mmCIF file of C-alpha atoms in Angstrom:
data_model
loop_
_atom_site.group_PDB
_atom_site.id
_atom_site.type_symbol
_atom_site.label_atom_id
_atom_site.label_comp_id
_atom_site.label_asym_id
_atom_site.label_seq_id
_atom_site.Cartn_x
_atom_site.Cartn_y
_atom_site.Cartn_z
ATOM 1 C CA MET I 1 -0.062 0.015 -0.093
ATOM 2 C CA LYS I 2 1.044 3.266 -0.878
ATOM 3 C CA LYS I 3 2.378 5.852 2.404
ATOM 4 C CA LYS I 4 0.484 8.703 2.737
ATOM 5 C CA TYR I 5 1.182 12.063 3.966
ATOM 6 C CA TYR I 6 -0.303 14.763 5.584
ATOM 7 C CA GLU I 7 0.387 18.271 5.535
ATOM 8 C CA ILE I 8 -0.307 20.209 8.773
ATOM 9 C CA LYS I 9 -0.604 23.432 10.345
ATOM 10 C CA ILE I 10 0.714 24.350 13.563
ATOM 11 C CA GLU I 11 -0.159 27.918 15.772
ATOM 12 C CA LEU I 12 0.863 29.108 18.919
ATOM 13 C CA MET I 13 -2.499 30.232 20.225
ATOM 14 C CA GLU I 14 -3.039 33.419 22.758
ATOM 15 C CA VAL I 15 0.485 34.574 20.766
ATOM 16 C CA GLU I 16 0.226 37.755 18.307
ATOM 17 C CA PRO I 17 1.671 38.199 15.932
ATOM 18 C CA ALA I 18 1.452 34.334 15.221
ATOM 19 C CA VAL I 19 4.084 32.125 15.657
ATOM 20 C CA TRP I 20 3.434 28.594 13.180
ATOM 21 C CA ARG I 21 4.300 26.154 10.622
ATOM 22 C CA ARG I 22 4.001 23.878 7.971
ATOM 23 C CA PHE I 23 5.069 20.729 7.989
ATOM 24 C CA VAL I 24 4.395 17.616 6.306
ATOM 25 C CA VAL I 25 4.060 13.886 8.079
ATOM 26 C CA PRO I 26 3.668 10.286 7.295
ATOM 27 C CA ALA I 27 0.019 9.652 8.260
ATOM 28 C CA GLU I 28 0.756 6.797 10.198
ATOM 29 C CA ILE I 29 3.524 8.668 13.217
ATOM 30 C CA SER I 30 2.562 7.771 15.531
ATOM 31 C CA LEU I 31 1.886 10.522 18.434
ATOM 32 C CA ASP I 32 5.433 9.930 20.206
ATOM 33 C CA ARG I 33 7.056 10.538 17.282
ATOM 34 C CA LEU I 34 4.456 13.728 16.128
ATOM 35 C CA HIS I 35 5.905 15.203 20.175
ATOM 36 C CA ASP I 36 9.443 14.925 18.644
ATOM 37 C CA VAL I 37 8.795 16.591 15.261
ATOM 38 C CA ILE I 38 6.354 19.871 17.045
ATOM 39 C CA GLN I 39 9.446 20.380 19.472
ATOM 40 C CA ILE I 40 12.252 20.301 16.219
ATOM 41 C CA VAL I 41 9.378 22.745 12.939
ATOM 42 C CA MET I 42 8.231 24.417 16.811
ATOM 43 C CA GLY I 43 12.144 25.366 18.120
ATOM 44 C CA TRP I 44 10.560 23.683 22.248
ATOM 45 C CA GLN I 45 13.603 22.271 23.624
ATOM 46 C CA ASP I 46 11.136 19.191 25.383
ATOM 47 C CA GLU I 47 11.774 20.061 28.576
ATOM 48 C CA HIS I 48 8.703 20.296 29.634
ATOM 49 C CA LEU I 49 6.043 17.441 29.740
ATOM 50 C CA HIS I 50 2.319 17.732 27.182
ATOM 51 C CA GLU I 51 -0.486 16.248 25.204
ATOM 52 C CA PHE I 52 -2.710 16.076 22.777
ATOM 53 C CA ASN I 53 -6.083 16.867 22.847
ATOM 54 C CA PHE I 54 -8.947 15.576 20.348
ATOM 55 C CA GLY I 55 -12.268 16.431 21.785
ATOM 56 C CA LYS I 56 -12.486 13.947 24.660
ATOM 57 C CA HIS I 57 -9.777 11.852 23.685
ATOM 58 C CA ARG I 58 -6.261 13.137 25.811
ATOM 59 C CA TYR I 59 -3.278 11.059 25.086
ATOM 60 C CA VAL I 60 -0.113 11.348 26.952
ATOM 61 C CA GLU I 61 3.747 10.528 27.831
ATOM 62 C CA ILE I 62 3.277 8.988 31.281
ATOM 63 C CA ILE I 63 -0.462 7.903 32.455
ATOM 64 C CA ASP I 64 -0.912 9.781 36.283
ATOM 65 C CA GLU I 65 -4.212 7.425 37.155
ATOM 66 C CA GLU I 66 -4.021 9.979 40.229
ATOM 67 C CA PHE I 67 -5.258 13.071 38.608
ATOM 68 C CA ASP I 68 -7.373 11.779 35.177
ATOM 69 C CA ASP I 69 -10.656 12.783 34.798
ATOM 70 C CA LYS I 70 -11.021 12.044 31.096
ATOM 71 C CA GLU I 71 -10.414 9.337 28.893
ATOM 72 C CA THR I 72 -6.141 9.204 28.955
ATOM 73 C CA PHE I 73 -3.966 6.963 26.645
ATOM 74 C CA LEU I 74 -0.092 6.131 26.359
ATOM 75 C CA GLU I 75 0.993 9.256 23.090
ATOM 76 C CA GLY I 76 3.141 6.121 21.780
ATOM 77 C CA THR I 77 0.156 3.421 21.583
ATOM 78 C CA VAL I 78 -1.642 5.345 18.637
ATOM 79 C CA ARG I 79 -1.377 6.663 15.312
ATOM 80 C CA LEU I 80 -2.162 10.419 13.866
ATOM 81 C CA ASN I 81 -4.873 7.986 10.866
ATOM 82 C CA LYS I 82 -6.103 7.477 14.220
ATOM 83 C CA HIS I 83 -7.890 10.478 14.309
ATOM 84 C CA PHE I 84 -6.768 12.758 11.488
ATOM 85 C CA LYS I 85 -9.052 11.354 8.193
ATOM 86 C CA LYS I 86 -9.845 14.916 6.673
ATOM 87 C CA LYS I 87 -9.469 18.236 5.371
ATOM 88 C CA GLY I 88 -9.940 20.404 8.584
ATOM 89 C CA ASP I 89 -9.940 17.871 11.155
ATOM 90 C CA SER I 90 -7.821 19.407 14.240
ATOM 91 C CA CYS I 91 -6.639 18.637 17.598
ATOM 92 C CA ILE I 92 -4.550 20.840 20.380
ATOM 93 C CA TYR I 93 -1.617 19.851 21.795
ATOM 94 C CA VAL I 94 0.059 21.725 25.029
ATOM 95 C CA TYR I 95 3.521 21.986 25.695
ATOM 96 C CA ASP I 96 4.856 22.692 29.295
ATOM 97 C CA PHE I 97 1.680 22.522 32.021
ATOM 98 C CA GLY I 98 3.162 25.993 34.150
ATOM 99 C CA ASP I 99 3.882 28.085 31.052
ATOM 100 C CA SER I 100 0.639 26.379 28.673
ATOM 101 C CA TRP I 101 1.645 26.788 25.340
ATOM 102 C CA SER I 102 -1.695 25.903 23.487
ATOM 103 C CA HIS I 103 -0.667 24.758 19.858
ATOM 104 C CA ARG I 104 -3.602 23.534 17.199
ATOM 105 C CA LEU I 105 -3.052 21.691 14.449
ATOM 106 C CA THR I 106 -4.436 21.352 11.493
ATOM 107 C CA LEU I 107 -5.418 18.824 8.701
ATOM 108 C CA GLU I 108 -4.779 20.997 5.820
ATOM 109 C CA ASN I 109 -3.764 18.134 3.593
ATOM 110 C CA SER I 110 -4.838 14.951 3.580
ATOM 111 C CA ASP I 111 -2.945 12.980 0.212
ATOM 112 C CA PHE I 112 0.800 15.231 0.136
ATOM 113 C CA LYS I 113 2.167 14.222 -2.575
ATOM 114 C CA ARG I 114 5.437 13.685 -1.751
ATOM 115 C CA SER I 115 8.144 13.383 -4.321
ATOM 116 C CA GLU I 116 10.872 11.140 -4.415
ATOM 117 C CA ASP I 117 13.453 13.373 -3.867
ATOM 118 C CA ASP I 118 11.540 14.913 -0.621
ATOM 119 C CA PHE I 119 12.066 14.358 3.323
ATOM 120 C CA GLU I 120 9.810 11.687 5.184
ATOM 121 C CA MET I 121 9.328 14.477 7.507
ATOM 122 C CA TRP I 122 10.606 18.165 6.838
ATOM 123 C CA CYS I 123 8.973 22.020 6.982
ATOM 124 C CA LEU I 124 7.029 23.276 4.157
ATOM 125 C CA GLU I 125 7.440 26.815 5.701
ATOM 126 C CA GLY I 126 6.399 29.114 9.156
ATOM 127 C CA GLU I 127 7.171 32.801 10.553
ATOM 128 C CA ARG I 128 8.253 33.931 13.338
ATOM 129 C CA ALA I 129 10.428 32.495 16.657
ATOM 130 C CA CYS I 130 9.875 30.238 18.768
ATOM 131 C CA PRO I 131 9.366 31.873 22.217
ATOM 132 C CA PRO I 132 11.907 31.081 24.863
ATOM 133 C CA GLU I 133 11.281 28.263 28.081
ATOM 134 C CA ASP I 134 9.925 29.159 30.492
ATOM 135 C CA VAL I 135 9.043 32.824 29.763
ATOM 136 C CA GLY I 136 5.957 32.745 31.764
ATOM 137 C CA GLY I 137 3.346 31.355 29.047
ATOM 138 C CA PRO I 138 1.596 33.934 26.882
ATOM 139 C CA PRO I 139 0.941 37.205 28.864
ATOM 140 C CA GLY I 140 5.032 36.296 29.828
ATOM 141 C CA TYR I 141 6.180 36.413 26.474
ATOM 142 C CA GLU I 142 4.541 39.390 25.604
ATOM 143 C CA GLU I 143 6.247 41.150 28.440
ATOM 144 C CA PHE I 144 9.422 39.945 27.354
ATOM 145 C CA CYS I 145 9.303 41.089 23.678
ATOM 146 C CA LYS I 146 8.377 44.771 25.122
ATOM 147 C CA ILE I 147 11.388 44.715 27.641
ATOM 148 C CA ILE I 148 13.781 43.729 24.535
ATOM 149 C CA LYS I 149 12.279 46.520 22.689
ATOM 150 C CA SER I 150 12.724 49.018 24.804
ATOM 151 C CA PRO I 151 16.609 49.678 25.939
ATOM 152 C CA LYS I 152 14.639 52.254 28.638
ATOM 153 C CA ASN I 153 13.450 49.703 30.577
ATOM 154 C CA LYS I 154 15.491 48.837 33.912
ATOM 155 C CA GLU I 155 14.925 45.090 33.214
ATOM 156 C CA HIS I 156 16.090 45.676 29.613
ATOM 157 C CA ALA I 157 19.616 45.116 30.362
ATOM 158 C CA SER I 158 19.344 41.818 31.910
ATOM 159 C CA THR I 159 16.546 40.612 29.867
ATOM 160 C CA VAL I 160 18.804 41.070 26.955
ATOM 161 C CA ALA I 161 21.796 39.316 28.684
ATOM 162 C CA TRP I 162 19.461 36.211 29.437
ATOM 163 C CA SER I 163 18.068 35.917 25.845
ATOM 164 C CA ASN I 164 22.110 36.057 24.246
ATOM 165 C CA GLY I 165 22.343 32.692 22.992
ATOM 166 C CA LEU I 166 18.507 31.540 22.572
ATOM 167 C CA GLN I 167 18.695 31.459 19.487
ATOM 168 C CA PRO I 168 21.235 29.804 17.126
ATOM 169 C CA THR I 169 22.647 33.213 16.190
ATOM 170 C CA GLY I 170 23.972 33.381 19.021
ATOM 171 C CA LYS I 171 22.491 37.446 19.243
ATOM 172 C CA LYS I 172 20.008 39.229 21.309
ATOM 173 C CA PHE I 173 16.596 37.160 21.008
ATOM 174 C CA ASP I 174 14.973 38.141 17.774
ATOM 175 C CA PRO I 175 10.807 37.590 17.917
ATOM 176 C CA ALA I 176 10.589 37.653 13.861
ATOM 177 C CA TRP I 177 13.751 35.022 14.129
ATOM 178 C CA PHE I 178 12.885 31.306 11.498
ATOM 179 C CA ASP I 179 15.072 29.949 9.743
ATOM 180 C CA GLY I 180 13.729 26.834 7.974
ATOM 181 C CA GLU I 181 16.051 25.711 6.044
ATOM 182 C CA MET I 182 18.154 25.046 9.771
ATOM 183 C CA VAL I 183 14.442 22.786 11.056
ATOM 184 C CA ASN I 184 14.645 20.698 8.102
ATOM 185 C CA VAL I 185 18.615 20.004 9.032
ATOM 186 C CA THR I 186 16.859 18.971 12.148
ATOM 187 C CA LEU I 187 13.924 16.367 10.447
ATOM 188 C CA TYR I 188 16.085 14.949 8.150
ATOM 189 C CA TRP I 189 18.873 13.590 11.176
ATOM 190 C CA TYR I 190 15.713 12.445 13.323
ATOM 191 C CA ALA I 191 13.315 11.124 10.453
ATOM 192 C CA ARG I 192 17.095 9.259 9.993
ATOM 193 C CA TRP I 193 18.010 8.093 13.459
ATOM 194 C CA SER I 194 14.392 7.424 14.912
ATOM 195 C CA ARG I 195 13.742 4.625 10.731
ATOM 196 C CA PRO I 196 12.569 1.425 11.360
ATOM 197 C CA ARG I 197 15.199 -0.818 10.945
ATOM 198 C CA LYS I 198 14.821 -3.975 8.333
ATOM 199 C CA LEU I 199 16.762 -7.373 11.048
ATOM 200 C CA ASP I 200 16.761 -10.775 10.474
#
């Protein structure tokens, strides 16, 4: 059977201007691997817990039955095409339960035509930088951006010093920065490292 590919748009919610990416993955990708792809395309560092929400179905890395209040399953036990079947299907991915970064994933093309030269998974396009880890969620990120743009702010120097090195440029954090080529190099190696191996 011919392998199907999905074109998906992910957008960080409650952040303006919008931070978004458009990327392609195999339709049968498991949710634990989709989590890895999201971390790469968005620019997160995978330092916190996360979950996927498809309506009443919740998928996590580790199930804590004591605090479970809905149908919760392990993310490694289900593939994306169980829930994403047609254009417009969507889900919510939450990263870092403290900062509560909510992302909306929307299936834009359920039968993306991949050429022989294309990677298994790759980022087509995107805009704007992923916020720094532990910056305080959307409200904290909004305040952070105001401070680094305001040299007269008393917290400007310390905030800029903290932000140096957060991006591969090594310079002061730039909210407009995005390097799709760098993302795709990382995705290429991730796909290589995590590919199935044929064993006797």
